[in-house]
Short mmCIF file of C-alpha atoms and ligand atoms in Angstrom, two decimals:
data_model
loop_
_atom_site.label_atom_id
_atom_site.label_comp_id
_atom_site.label_asym_id
_atom_site.label_seq_id
_atom_site.Cartn_x
_atom_site.Cartn_y
_atom_site.Cartn_z
CA UNK A 1 15.26 -11.61 -45.70
CA UNK A 2 17.51 -12.94 -42.92
CA UNK A 3 15.74 -14.58 -39.98
CA UNK A 4 16.73 -12.99 -36.66
CA UNK A 5 18.20 -15.26 -33.98
CA UNK A 6 16.16 -15.96 -30.87
CA UNK A 7 17.46 -14.87 -27.46
CA UNK A 8 19.38 -17.64 -25.68
CA UNK A 9 18.18 -16.43 -22.27
CA UNK A 10 14.54 -15.36 -21.94
CA UNK A 11 13.93 -11.63 -22.17
CA UNK A 12 11.37 -10.91 -19.46
CA UNK A 13 8.95 -8.00 -19.39
CA UNK A 14 10.77 -6.85 -16.29
CA UNK A 15 13.51 -7.89 -13.85
CA UNK A 16 13.97 -6.52 -10.36
CA UNK A 17 16.69 -4.07 -9.35
CA UNK A 18 18.91 -6.06 -6.99
CA UNK A 19 20.90 -4.40 -4.21
CA UNK A 20 24.59 -5.20 -3.88
CA UNK A 21 24.88 -8.60 -2.09
CA UNK A 22 27.61 -7.44 0.33
CA UNK A 23 25.51 -4.46 1.38
CA UNK A 24 22.54 -6.79 1.77
CA UNK A 25 24.49 -9.15 4.08
CA UNK A 26 25.59 -6.16 6.13
CA UNK A 27 22.02 -4.92 6.42
CA UNK A 28 20.82 -8.38 7.48
CA UNK A 29 23.66 -8.69 10.01
CA UNK A 30 22.44 -5.50 11.67
CA UNK A 31 18.90 -6.86 11.88
CA UNK A 32 20.19 -10.19 13.29
CA UNK A 33 22.07 -8.33 15.99
CA UNK A 34 19.04 -6.26 16.95
CA UNK A 35 16.68 -9.27 16.75
CA UNK A 36 13.91 -6.84 15.79
CA UNK A 37 12.36 -8.55 12.76
CA UNK A 38 8.96 -6.92 12.51
CA UNK A 39 6.36 -4.69 14.22
CA UNK A 40 7.36 -1.20 13.11
CA UNK A 41 11.08 -1.59 13.74
CA UNK A 42 13.82 0.90 12.85
CA UNK A 43 14.15 -0.23 9.20
CA UNK A 44 10.44 0.31 8.50
CA UNK A 45 10.54 3.68 10.24
CA UNK A 46 13.61 4.76 8.26
CA UNK A 47 12.07 3.56 4.99
CA UNK A 48 8.91 5.56 5.66
CA UNK A 49 10.95 8.70 6.37
CA UNK A 50 13.08 8.24 3.24
CA UNK A 51 10.03 7.57 1.10
CA UNK A 52 8.28 10.67 2.41
CA UNK A 53 11.32 12.60 1.18
CA UNK A 54 11.77 10.76 -2.10
CA UNK A 55 8.09 10.80 -3.02
CA UNK A 56 7.56 14.37 -1.73
CA UNK A 57 4.55 13.37 0.38
CA UNK A 58 3.58 14.44 3.88
CA UNK A 59 2.93 11.01 5.36
CA UNK A 60 3.83 7.54 4.18
CA UNK A 61 2.88 4.18 5.69
CA UNK A 62 4.76 1.08 4.55
CA UNK A 63 2.69 -2.08 4.15
CA UNK A 64 3.11 -5.73 3.16
CA UNK A 65 1.86 -5.29 -0.44
CA UNK A 66 -0.09 -2.95 -2.70
CA UNK A 67 -3.27 -5.01 -2.58
CA UNK A 68 -3.46 -4.92 1.23
CA UNK A 69 -2.65 -1.21 1.02
CA UNK A 70 -5.69 -0.60 -1.22
CA UNK A 71 -7.91 -2.66 1.07
CA UNK A 72 -6.75 -0.70 4.10
CA UNK A 73 -7.18 2.63 2.27
CA UNK A 74 -10.85 1.77 1.58
CA UNK A 75 -11.33 1.11 5.30
CA UNK A 76 -9.39 4.20 6.38
CA UNK A 77 -11.56 6.38 4.13
CA UNK A 78 -14.70 4.58 5.41
CA UNK A 79 -15.93 3.98 1.89
CA UNK A 80 -19.44 2.60 1.42
CA UNK A 81 -21.73 1.51 -1.41
CA UNK A 82 -20.32 2.15 -4.88
CA UNK A 83 -16.89 3.21 -6.08
CA UNK A 84 -16.26 4.41 -9.63
CA UNK A 85 -13.13 2.86 -11.08
CA UNK A 86 -11.38 1.77 -14.26
CA UNK A 87 -11.62 -1.73 -15.72
CA UNK A 88 -8.19 -1.35 -17.38
CA UNK A 89 -6.03 -2.29 -14.42
CA UNK A 90 -4.56 -5.25 -12.57
CA UNK A 91 -7.11 -7.46 -10.80
CA UNK A 92 -6.00 -6.16 -7.39
CA UNK A 93 -7.59 -2.74 -7.93
CA UNK A 94 -11.12 -4.09 -8.41
CA UNK A 95 -10.72 -6.97 -5.96
CA UNK A 96 -9.78 -4.55 -3.17
CA UNK A 97 -13.20 -2.95 -3.53
CA UNK A 98 -15.02 -6.28 -3.62
CA UNK A 99 -13.12 -7.46 -0.51
CA UNK A 100 -14.49 -4.39 1.28
CA UNK A 101 -18.04 -5.21 0.15
CA UNK A 102 -17.93 -2.20 -2.15
CA UNK A 103 -19.50 -2.35 -5.59
CA UNK A 104 -17.11 -1.46 -8.41
CA UNK A 105 -18.72 0.76 -11.03
CA UNK A 106 -16.67 0.65 -14.22
CA UNK A 107 -16.00 3.83 -16.17
CA UNK A 108 -14.49 3.79 -19.67
CA UNK A 109 -10.93 5.00 -20.32
CA UNK A 110 -9.13 7.49 -22.56
CA UNK A 111 -7.72 6.06 -25.77
CA UNK A 112 -4.41 7.93 -25.46
CA UNK A 113 -3.47 7.58 -21.77
CA UNK A 114 -5.41 4.34 -20.94
CA UNK A 115 -6.59 6.14 -17.77
CA UNK A 116 -10.15 6.62 -16.52
CA UNK A 117 -11.98 9.17 -18.72
CA UNK A 118 -13.01 11.96 -16.33
CA UNK A 119 -15.72 13.16 -18.73
CA UNK A 120 -17.58 9.87 -18.22
CA UNK A 121 -17.50 9.79 -14.41
CA UNK A 122 -20.39 12.09 -13.52
CA UNK A 123 -23.18 10.10 -15.21
CA UNK A 124 -22.12 7.06 -13.13
CA UNK A 125 -22.55 8.84 -9.78
CA UNK A 126 -25.55 7.71 -7.74
CA UNK A 127 -26.66 8.32 -4.14
CA UNK A 128 -24.62 5.27 -3.19
CA UNK A 129 -21.31 6.48 -4.66
CA UNK A 130 -18.69 7.20 -2.00
CA UNK A 131 -15.46 7.46 -3.97
CA UNK A 132 -13.49 7.38 -7.21
CA UNK A 133 -10.60 4.92 -7.56
CA UNK A 134 -8.54 5.88 -10.63
CA UNK A 135 -5.27 4.20 -11.65
CA UNK A 136 -2.22 6.01 -13.08
CA UNK A 137 -1.82 3.30 -15.71
CA UNK A 138 1.79 2.51 -16.70
CA UNK A 139 2.77 5.57 -14.64
CA UNK A 140 0.87 8.07 -16.81
CA UNK A 141 -0.87 10.52 -14.47
CA UNK A 142 -4.66 10.72 -14.57
CA UNK A 143 -6.41 14.03 -15.11
CA UNK A 144 -6.13 14.76 -11.38
CA UNK A 145 -7.60 18.25 -11.62
CA UNK A 146 -10.84 17.22 -13.31
CA UNK A 147 -11.21 14.20 -11.05
CA UNK A 148 -10.81 16.38 -7.93
CA UNK A 149 -13.36 18.90 -9.24
CA UNK A 150 -15.92 16.11 -9.70
CA UNK A 151 -15.13 14.65 -6.28
CA UNK A 152 -15.48 18.04 -4.58
CA UNK A 153 -18.75 18.79 -6.37
CA UNK A 154 -20.30 15.48 -5.25
CA UNK A 155 -18.59 15.05 -1.87
CA UNK A 156 -16.63 11.96 -2.93
CA UNK A 157 -13.29 10.62 -1.72
CA UNK A 158 -10.49 9.97 -4.21
CA UNK A 159 -8.19 6.99 -3.74
CA UNK A 160 -5.44 6.76 -6.37
CA UNK A 161 -3.83 3.51 -7.41
CA UNK A 162 -0.27 4.59 -8.23
CA UNK A 163 1.12 1.03 -8.27
CA UNK A 164 3.02 1.96 -11.46
CA UNK A 165 3.79 5.58 -10.71
CA UNK A 166 6.65 5.56 -8.19
CA UNK A 167 8.57 8.84 -8.54
CA UNK A 168 6.28 10.31 -11.22
CA UNK A 169 5.64 14.06 -11.13
CA UNK A 170 2.99 16.21 -12.77
CA UNK A 171 4.06 19.81 -13.44
CA UNK A 172 6.71 19.29 -10.76
CA UNK A 173 4.19 18.04 -8.20
CA UNK A 174 4.71 14.52 -6.80
CA UNK A 175 2.04 12.04 -7.89
CA UNK A 176 1.38 10.93 -4.30
CA UNK A 177 -0.06 14.25 -3.13
CA UNK A 178 -3.28 14.05 -5.16
CA UNK A 179 -6.61 12.77 -3.85
CA UNK A 180 -7.18 11.66 -0.26
CA UNK A 181 -4.86 8.65 -0.30
CA UNK A 182 -2.46 7.24 -2.91
CA UNK A 183 -1.36 3.61 -3.05
CA UNK A 184 2.07 2.46 -4.26
CA UNK A 185 3.09 -1.13 -4.95
CA UNK A 186 6.61 -2.27 -4.09
CA UNK A 187 6.32 -5.69 -5.75
CA UNK A 188 9.48 -7.11 -7.30
CA UNK A 189 8.15 -6.22 -10.77
CA UNK A 190 8.07 -2.50 -9.95
CA UNK A 191 10.66 0.23 -10.55
CA UNK A 192 11.14 0.44 -6.77
CA UNK A 193 10.51 -2.68 -4.70
CA UNK A 194 10.83 -4.36 -1.32
CA UNK A 195 10.41 -7.85 -2.89
CA UNK A 196 6.75 -7.74 -1.85
CA UNK A 197 5.45 -4.54 -0.36
CA UNK A 198 3.53 -1.37 -0.84
CA UNK A 199 2.28 1.64 0.98
CA UNK A 200 -0.02 4.60 1.27
CA UNK A 201 0.65 8.32 1.13
CA UNK A 202 -1.67 10.98 2.49
CA UNK A 203 -1.59 14.57 3.72
CA UNK A 204 -3.75 14.28 6.79
CA UNK A 205 -2.42 13.11 10.15
CA UNK A 206 -5.67 11.39 11.15
CA UNK A 207 -5.56 9.23 7.99
CA UNK A 208 -1.95 8.22 8.59
CA UNK A 209 -2.90 7.29 12.15
CA UNK A 210 -5.88 5.26 10.97
CA UNK A 211 -3.83 3.41 8.33
CA UNK A 212 -1.08 2.62 10.84
CA UNK A 213 -3.68 1.31 13.24
CA UNK A 214 -5.49 -0.79 10.63
CA UNK A 215 -2.24 -2.47 9.49
CA UNK A 216 -1.53 -3.51 13.08
CA UNK A 217 -4.74 -5.40 14.00
CA UNK A 218 -6.55 -2.11 14.73
CA UNK A 219 -5.27 -2.20 18.27
CA UNK A 220 -4.65 1.55 18.67
CA UNK A 221 -3.64 2.26 22.25
CA UNK A 222 -4.87 -1.22 23.20
CA UNK A 223 -8.50 -0.11 22.96
CA UNK A 224 -9.17 -1.54 19.49
CA UNK A 225 -11.22 1.38 18.13
CA UNK A 226 -11.87 -0.58 14.91
CA UNK A 227 -11.10 -4.05 13.58
CA UNK A 228 -7.81 -4.16 11.75
CA UNK A 229 -5.69 -6.70 9.95
CA UNK A 230 -2.03 -7.67 9.80
CA UNK A 231 -0.49 -5.81 6.84
CA UNK A 232 2.90 -4.89 8.30
CA UNK A 233 6.11 -4.80 6.31
CA UNK A 234 8.97 -6.68 7.98
CA UNK A 235 12.44 -5.37 8.76
CA UNK A 236 14.37 -7.40 6.16
CA UNK A 237 12.11 -6.25 3.33
CA UNK A 238 12.27 -2.64 4.55
CA UNK A 239 16.08 -2.99 4.58
CA UNK A 240 16.01 -4.26 0.98
CA UNK A 241 13.85 -1.24 0.12
CA UNK A 242 16.39 1.16 1.62
CA UNK A 243 19.11 -0.39 -0.57
CA UNK A 244 16.98 -0.49 -3.73
CA UNK A 245 15.98 3.14 -3.19
CA UNK A 246 19.62 4.16 -3.74
CA UNK A 247 19.46 2.62 -7.22
CA UNK A 248 16.07 3.86 -8.39
CA UNK A 249 17.15 7.05 -10.12
CA UNK A 250 19.80 5.18 -12.11
CA UNK A 251 17.24 2.51 -13.07
CA UNK A 252 14.76 5.15 -14.30
CA UNK A 253 17.53 6.83 -16.34
CA UNK A 254 18.41 3.53 -18.05
CA UNK A 255 14.74 2.80 -18.79
CA UNK A 256 14.29 6.31 -20.20
CA UNK A 257 17.14 5.69 -22.64
CA UNK A 258 15.78 2.28 -23.69
CA UNK A 259 12.28 3.72 -24.11
CA UNK A 260 13.61 6.41 -26.48
CA UNK A 261 15.33 3.69 -28.51
CA UNK A 262 12.12 1.61 -28.69
CA UNK A 263 10.22 4.66 -29.90
CA UNK A 264 12.84 5.48 -32.50
CA UNK A 265 13.07 1.94 -33.88
CA UNK A 266 9.36 1.06 -33.82
CA UNK A 267 8.07 4.35 -35.23
CA UNK A 268 7.88 3.24 -38.87
CA UNK A 269 6.62 -0.31 -38.41
CA UNK A 270 3.10 -0.50 -39.87
CA UNK A 271 0.42 -1.25 -37.29
CA UNK A 272 2.55 -0.60 -34.19
CA UNK A 273 1.78 2.47 -32.08
CA UNK A 274 2.85 3.55 -28.61
CA UNK A 275 2.52 6.44 -26.16
CA UNK A 276 4.93 9.37 -26.18
CA UNK A 277 6.04 11.34 -23.13
CA UNK A 278 3.33 13.71 -21.89
CA UNK A 279 4.22 17.42 -21.60
CA UNK A 280 4.68 18.47 -17.97
CA UNK A 281 5.14 14.89 -16.72
CA UNK A 282 8.31 13.49 -15.15
CA UNK A 283 7.92 9.86 -16.19
CA UNK A 284 9.36 6.77 -14.48
CA UNK A 285 9.35 4.54 -17.59
CA UNK A 286 7.90 1.66 -15.63
CA UNK A 287 6.44 -0.11 -18.68
CA UNK A 288 6.68 0.11 -22.45
CA UNK A 289 3.33 -0.77 -23.98
CA UNK A 290 2.60 -0.96 -27.70
CA UNK A 291 -0.70 -1.34 -29.52
CA UNK A 292 -1.07 -3.71 -32.44
CA UNK A 293 -3.41 -2.94 -35.33
CA UNK A 294 -3.91 -6.33 -37.06
CA UNK A 295 -5.02 -4.83 -40.40
CA UNK A 296 -1.77 -2.92 -40.73
CA UNK A 297 0.60 -5.28 -38.88
CA UNK A 298 -0.66 -8.49 -40.43
CA UNK A 299 -0.98 -10.29 -37.07
CA UNK A 300 -3.14 -9.48 -34.09
CA UNK A 301 -1.79 -8.84 -30.59
CA UNK A 302 -2.25 -12.44 -29.44
CA UNK A 303 -0.45 -13.78 -32.52
CA UNK A 304 2.44 -11.36 -32.02
CA UNK A 305 2.61 -12.29 -28.31
CA UNK A 306 3.01 -15.98 -29.24
CA UNK A 307 5.44 -15.27 -32.10
CA UNK A 308 7.69 -13.26 -29.77
CA UNK A 309 7.75 -16.20 -27.35
CA UNK A 310 9.35 -18.28 -30.14
CA UNK A 311 12.24 -15.80 -29.95
CA UNK A 312 12.33 -16.08 -26.13
CA UNK A 313 10.82 -12.58 -25.72
CA UNK A 314 8.36 -12.97 -22.87
CA UNK A 315 5.88 -10.09 -23.03
CA UNK A 316 2.78 -9.52 -20.93
CA UNK A 317 -0.75 -8.58 -21.99
CA UNK A 318 -1.22 -5.91 -19.32
CA UNK A 319 -4.24 -5.67 -18.90
CA UNK A 320 -6.09 -8.53 -20.52
CA UNK A 321 -8.70 -9.66 -19.74
CA UNK A 322 -10.30 -6.45 -18.55
CA UNK A 323 -11.49 -6.60 -14.93
CA UNK A 324 -15.03 -5.94 -16.18
CA UNK A 325 -14.86 -9.19 -18.17
CA UNK A 326 -13.82 -11.36 -15.19
CA UNK A 327 -16.39 -13.99 -14.28
CA UNK A 328 -16.87 -12.36 -10.88
CA UNK A 329 -17.68 -8.89 -12.28
CA UNK A 330 -19.13 -9.36 -15.76
CA UNK A 331 -22.74 -9.38 -14.56
CA UNK A 332 -22.48 -5.86 -13.16
CA UNK A 333 -24.44 -3.45 -15.34
CA UNK A 334 -21.40 -1.14 -15.71
CA UNK A 335 -19.33 -4.08 -17.00
CA UNK A 336 -21.18 -4.28 -20.32
CA UNK A 337 -19.06 -3.94 -23.45
CA UNK A 338 -21.31 -1.11 -24.66
CA UNK A 339 -20.37 0.91 -21.54
CA UNK A 340 -16.66 0.27 -22.06
CA UNK A 341 -15.89 0.36 -25.80
CA UNK A 342 -12.48 2.02 -25.47
CA UNK A 343 -11.28 -0.20 -22.62
CA UNK A 344 -12.27 -3.34 -24.55
CA UNK A 345 -10.49 -2.08 -27.67
CA UNK A 346 -7.33 -1.19 -25.75
CA UNK A 347 -7.27 -4.47 -23.79
CA UNK A 348 -7.51 -6.44 -27.04
CA UNK A 349 -4.61 -4.63 -28.70
CA UNK A 350 -2.05 -3.76 -26.03
CA UNK A 351 1.22 -5.62 -25.42
CA UNK A 352 3.90 -4.75 -22.86
CA UNK A 353 7.44 -5.28 -24.16
CA UNK A 354 10.52 -6.03 -22.03
CA UNK A 355 11.84 -2.92 -20.28
CA UNK A 356 14.26 -2.88 -17.35
CA UNK A 357 17.70 -1.59 -16.51
CA UNK A 358 19.54 -4.86 -17.09
CA UNK A 359 18.69 -4.77 -20.80
CA UNK A 360 21.10 -3.06 -23.16
CA UNK A 361 20.59 -1.16 -26.39
CA UNK A 362 21.51 -4.25 -28.46
CA UNK A 363 18.65 -6.17 -26.83
CA UNK A 364 16.17 -3.45 -27.74
CA UNK A 365 17.53 -3.22 -31.30
CA UNK A 366 17.10 -6.96 -31.66
CA UNK A 367 13.54 -6.97 -30.24
CA UNK A 368 12.55 -4.18 -32.67
CA UNK A 369 14.23 -5.98 -35.59
CA UNK A 370 12.27 -9.14 -34.74
CA UNK A 371 8.98 -7.20 -34.54
CA UNK A 372 9.76 -5.63 -37.94
CA UNK A 373 10.71 -8.96 -39.59
CA UNK A 374 7.59 -10.69 -38.23
CA UNK A 375 5.48 -7.96 -39.85
CA UNK A 376 7.29 -8.22 -43.18
CA UNK A 377 7.03 -12.01 -43.19
CA UNK A 378 3.32 -12.04 -42.39
CA UNK A 379 2.63 -9.64 -45.26
CA UNK A 380 4.81 -11.60 -47.70
CA UNK A 381 2.96 -14.79 -46.70
CA UNK A 382 -0.39 -13.09 -47.34
CA UNK A 383 0.75 -11.92 -50.81
CA UNK A 384 1.94 -15.39 -51.89
N1 LIG B 1 -2.71 -2.07 -8.81
C1 LIG B 1 -2.08 -2.19 -9.98
C2 LIG B 1 -2.41 -1.24 -11.08
C3 LIG B 1 -1.09 -3.17 -10.16
O1 LIG B 1 -0.47 -3.29 -11.35
C4 LIG B 1 -0.80 -4.04 -9.08
C5 LIG B 1 0.20 -5.09 -9.24
C6 LIG B 1 -1.48 -3.86 -7.87
C7 LIG B 1 -2.46 -2.88 -7.77
C8 LIG B 1 -1.23 -4.74 -6.67
O2 LIG B 1 0.04 -4.53 -6.11
P1 LIG B 1 0.77 -5.75 -5.31
O3 LIG B 1 -0.19 -6.32 -4.34
O4 LIG B 1 1.23 -6.76 -6.34
O5 LIG B 1 1.92 -5.06 -4.62
C9 LIG B 1 2.68 -8.72 -11.81
C10 LIG B 1 2.80 -8.45 -10.34
O6 LIG B 1 2.68 -9.62 -9.54
C11 LIG B 1 1.86 -7.42 -9.82
O7 LIG B 1 2.46 -6.90 -8.65
C12 LIG B 1 1.68 -6.28 -10.80
N2 LIG B 1 0.71 -5.31 -10.37
C13 LIG B 1 1.27 -6.81 -12.15
C14 LIG B 1 1.10 -5.70 -13.17
O8 LIG B 1 2.31 -7.66 -12.62
P2 LIG B 1 2.41 -10.95 -13.18
O9 LIG B 1 1.49 -12.07 -12.97
O10 LIG B 1 2.51 -10.35 -14.52
O11 LIG B 1 3.88 -11.28 -12.64
P3 LIG B 1 4.95 -12.32 -13.15
O12 LIG B 1 5.31 -13.19 -12.02
O13 LIG B 1 4.48 -12.96 -14.41
O14 LIG B 1 6.18 -11.38 -13.44
C15 LIG B 1 6.41 -10.73 -14.67
C16 LIG B 1 7.85 -10.96 -15.08
O15 LIG B 1 8.72 -10.36 -14.15
C17 LIG B 1 8.24 -12.42 -15.13
O16 LIG B 1 8.06 -12.92 -16.41
C18 LIG B 1 9.70 -12.43 -14.74
C19 LIG B 1 9.88 -11.15 -13.96
N3 LIG B 1 10.09 -11.39 -12.53
C20 LIG B 1 9.02 -11.51 -11.70
C21 LIG B 1 9.21 -11.72 -10.36
C22 LIG B 1 8.03 -11.84 -9.42
C23 LIG B 1 11.39 -11.51 -12.04
O17 LIG B 1 12.35 -11.41 -12.82
N4 LIG B 1 11.57 -11.70 -10.71
C24 LIG B 1 10.55 -11.82 -9.84
O18 LIG B 1 10.78 -11.98 -8.62
O19 LIG B 1 1.91 -9.85 -12.11
#
C-alpha cells in the first residue's frame, strides 16, 4: 500500500473569504475621506440594510462579535433565572448566559442533527425558566416548530444561536425569522465575516431599538433608560463585510461541491459517518463534520485527529469538550453525563474536516485517501 504524501502547506479547517485588495483600498479611502470611523456610520447602516435583504429578516443590528450579540440579546429580552440550552456548542453560547447571571440548564441533543432535542425540553422547565437558547449546529436548523410550540405553551422567549447558519433556509423561510431574536457570528472563520463581528435579527421594532440602544452604552435619547455596553461594529469592518457579502453565494456553491465530494469519497470507509443534506433545507455548508466509530475505524477520534496532523491536515474537534463538562459548569445538576448521554457520545466522536472555498477537489480527494489509508493501516497493524 502506497503511503500518501503530506500536504506541504497546512490544510486548515477553514480560511476566510478575502475581498479583492484593490476594492478594499478603495473602500478604506472613502472612509479616510469621511473620517467617520465608528458610531453607526454609513458603512454600518448600509451593511445592516443589505443584511436585512440577504438574510430575509425584518430588522438587523450589526455588532462587534457574536458573543457580545448573545449577551445583548439576553438583556434585550430581559431574561431571568434559568435558560434551557444545548451543551454541544461553542463556549460563547453558555458563557453569554453566565455573564448575564442566568443559569444554563443543559438539555440533551439529537443524534442525527446534533441540535437540542425538543422532546427533552419540557421536563427541564421550572418556575424560574425564562427562555430557550438553541443552536443551529453546523448550520442545520433546529426543530423550530416544536421549540416555538413549547415556548408558547410555557410563556418562554426563544433566542437562537445561528452563528453557523448564515443564509440557511428552512422550507424557503430564512433562518433568522424564527424565535424572538436570532444571533449571527461574523467571525473570520464563518462563511460570511467582518473579520470580527456579529449581529442580531428580530421582527419587532421595540427589540431592534433596545438592541441598538444597548450596544451604544444604553444612552437612548441621552436619558439612559438602561445600562448598556459598547458593542458597536466599526466602519472598516462593516466595509469589509459589504465586500465579503458579494462573494458569499460563490463561496457556498464551492463548499457545496466539496461537501458532495467528501460524502462520495468517505461513504465506504468503515467507521466514518457524516450528515446528509436535510430535505427542505437550503444549507450553507459551513462545516463538514464526520463521526468516528473506533471499533470499525480502528482508531478513535483523538487518534485520527493527531494522525491527520502528521499529514498537515489541521482539523478541529468542534465541540469538545462539551460545555457541560467545563470546570465552570460541571457542577450544575443538568450537566451530569446521565442527563446528556447523546451529547457526550457525539462530542467524543465528532471531527470537523477542512472545508472552505480555497480548497480544490484534489485536496479533498487527497484528504479522503489519507483517511482511508490510515484505516487500512491500523487494521493491518492489528492483524499482524
Ligand atoms: N456560538 C457559536 C455556536 C459559535 O460557534 C461561536 C463562535 C459563537 C457563538 C461566538 O461567535 P463570535 O463571538 O466568535 O463571533 C473559532 C472561532 O474563533 C469562533 O468564532 C467560532 N465560533 C468557533 C467555532 O471557532 P477556534 O478556536 O477554533 O479558531 P481558530 O483560531 O483555531 O481558527 C480555526 C482555523 O481557521 C485556524 O486553524 C486557521 C483558520 N483561520 C482562523 C482565523 C481566526 C484563518 O485562516 N484565519 C483567521 O483569521 O474558534
